[in-house]
Amino acid sequence: PLRLDIKRKLTARSDRVKSVDLHPSEPWMLASLYNGSVCVWNHETQVTSRPYCVLHVCLIFCLISFIDSDDMLIKLWDWEKKWSCSQVFEGHTHYVMQIVINPKDNNQFASASLDRTIKVWQLGSSSPNFTLEGHDKGVNCIDYYSGGDKPYLISGADDRLVKIWDYQNKTCVQTLEGHAQNVSCVNFHPELPIIITGSEDGTVRIWHSSTYRLESTLNYGMERVWCVCGLRGSNNVALGYDEGSIIIKLGREEPAMSMDTSGKIIWAKHSEIQQANLKAMGDAEIKDGERLPLAVKDMGSCEIYPQTIQHNPNGRFVVVCGDGEYIIYTAMALRNKSFGSAQEFVWAHDSSEYAIRESSSVVKIFKNFKEKKSFKPDFGAEGIYGGFLLGVRSVNGLAFYDWDNTELIRRIEIQPKHIFWSDSGELVCIATEESFFILRYLSEKVAASQESNEGVTEDGIEDAFEVQGEIQEVVKTGLWVGDCFIYTSSVNRLNYFVGGEIVTIAHLDRTMYLLGYIPKDDRLYLGDKELNIVSYSLLVSVLEYQTAVMRRDFGMADKVLPTIPKEQRTRVAHFLEKQGFKQQALAVSTDPEHRFELALQLGELKIAYQLAVEAESEQKWKQLAELAISKCQFSLAQECLHHAQDYGGLLLLATASGNAAMVAKLAEGAERDGKNNVAFMTYFLQGK
Ligand SMILES: *[C@@H]1O[C@H](CO)[C@@H](O)[C@H](O)[C@H]1NC(C)=O
Ligand SMILES: *[C@@H]1O[C@H](CO)[C@@H](O)[C@H](O)[C@H]1NC(C)=O
Ligand SMILES: *[C@@H]1O[C@H](CO)[C@@H](O)[C@H](O)[C@H]1NC(C)=O
Ligand SMILES: *[C@@H]1O[C@H](CO)[C@@H](O)[C@H](O)[C@H]1NC(C)=O
Ligand SMILES: *[C@@H]1O[C@H](CO)[C@@H](O)[C@H](O)[C@H]1NC(C)=O
């Protein structure tokens, strides 16, 4: 399926709308009404604005009048000769309902008539060039296909059918059935690979323009549909109804784009493939979240309408998928290398391998562009996932297979949406509609089980995976850098997950899709539906350090530490603390508060003392005094209580330790500072 995202942008109630048009550059829709008025609506300022301009119909209609259907004739009016009628086209035997000019030949036009025919005419000749017959009832509407590859016309009629005609060999190539009433308008979208039809049954139907499959049926409850208008360069489509007009926005949910590890991005703008190279930006200053000024290079057009584009792991090839087909191209020159039919395509971790899902039961594995194996997973195949293991989704859950021999590794009761493997193949994220799981893949245990045949059940190898955590967030797109899982969430957050902790990198203002991470730039790259690319800073040293900590590789961590900028150290220290490495956290942190806390927790009196001296805070002295007492460091405790001016504490310490000198000293100090209760008690104890 096309996976078109359809959103209603404007609902404008009015009397019956018989014609709609979209302005090529302004956000305006022109609607002409059956009652004789013309309304202009601004679809950006207000969802349901009142018409701010109502002209009288005569004025507009004489400008655009080309057709006079009442007398079965078509008339051509010459505006340079004071709107005189310069030609009459004769041939229809009933009302003429619509004419359209051939976008590829402005001297040719086609007409639809209630006499059940479509006629094609040449300017200069008053009789039709030819007639297309096939509808059983009156033809209401026609449109030309504007793409260069097919000489097609489309028509809609009172027989409730839509027909597609090849006007070169003059045959009907397809009939679209489905509307339950007269078809009133048809449109070949000028850019998207869709046909839009509207009917008196109140529905608008969207069909794929090459497979002719029905993609969507829209019913907005505005009674009969009369007109539709699509615009080149825009995703807006205007619809006119008995009760007003509607603008819908058609778009792909996810852009077809992919980036290789060197920073070359390939995307599809409709059927055109384009490339942009991050390296070509040079040293331009880049700010987080700002659109990158990329130069775009056209690479040619694709024979299918691309829905996804994906580089293989080494970046030498890209696969383009759409319309149930895939084509593998060389990433550099877009030369096709292999192609075929497939419902889905995934790359393996090994760059020379890939799998396709041929149907809901058959999966095929290819190596070096040759079919290696075709197999039928036990419970069918509703989806496949690439990476370290081949994932197959069925009603029964997810099954992981070995790429080499298609042996079952493990079946998991889960319905995944996405699966992301880390580069090392040790970690995998399985994202569902509600949450995501991080699992560790235990390849050694798998190898041992395969060897000994122990711990193998009908659900595969029991110890193949170990769950590291479940996080209640919906992952949209994701990728791994080391052991850190970076993702965009359904609430437009850019986060990363490492060691049970989620760090938010940014709050995004719209839906963005992760393209990749370039360690050399310390930046993450994301794209949006409009093919804008933005980036966010994310230090590779921090990610490497966290990865080393997760792997308990402190040798590596110590090596990376000097490359982490000072201002990031405390963040890293908090991470260490959460992982239970307080000693390391104390060594790394640069925040005195954090260090003091850690020193207290670790019982590091000397460090804590130093920090308390620097901070000159009563609170710190009190905390340190407590620690000193608990460690029987009474002279230190005494000093701390002095700094904290904690007379009650000093009294307790002095009397409990039977220290007469300390009591005497405290008496003087307390009296001097007006702490009369303590002063009284100390003098009393000394018998003074
Ligand atoms: C036609 O309908 C529109 C909106 O429904 C209304 O504003 C306008 O006044 C009507 N025009 C006539 C001539 O009745
Ligand atoms: C129809 O038009 C084509 C050129 O587009 C021309 O060659 C042909 O003679 C025309 N046929 C008739 C019947 O006018
Ligand atoms: C729909 O088609 C029927 C049959 O051709 C016709 O009688 C009817 O007038 C059409 N409806 C409209 C509104 O034109
Ligand atoms: C006319 O051309 C279409 C392709 O546009 C083809 O499918 C069809 O078979 C042709 N019909 C005849 C009668 O040649
Ligand atoms: C692949 O390329 C060959 C030759 O360059 C061409 O004939 C063929 O149509 C192409 N196929 C696809 C699916 O792009």
Coordinates of C-alpha atoms in Angstrom, one line a residue, residues 211 226 238 501 664:
T211 CA -1.8 -0.9 -9.7
W226 CA -19.1 17.3 -7.4
A238 CA -9.8 20.4 -2.9
E501 CA 18.6 5.6 32.0
A664 CA 35.0 24.9 79.1

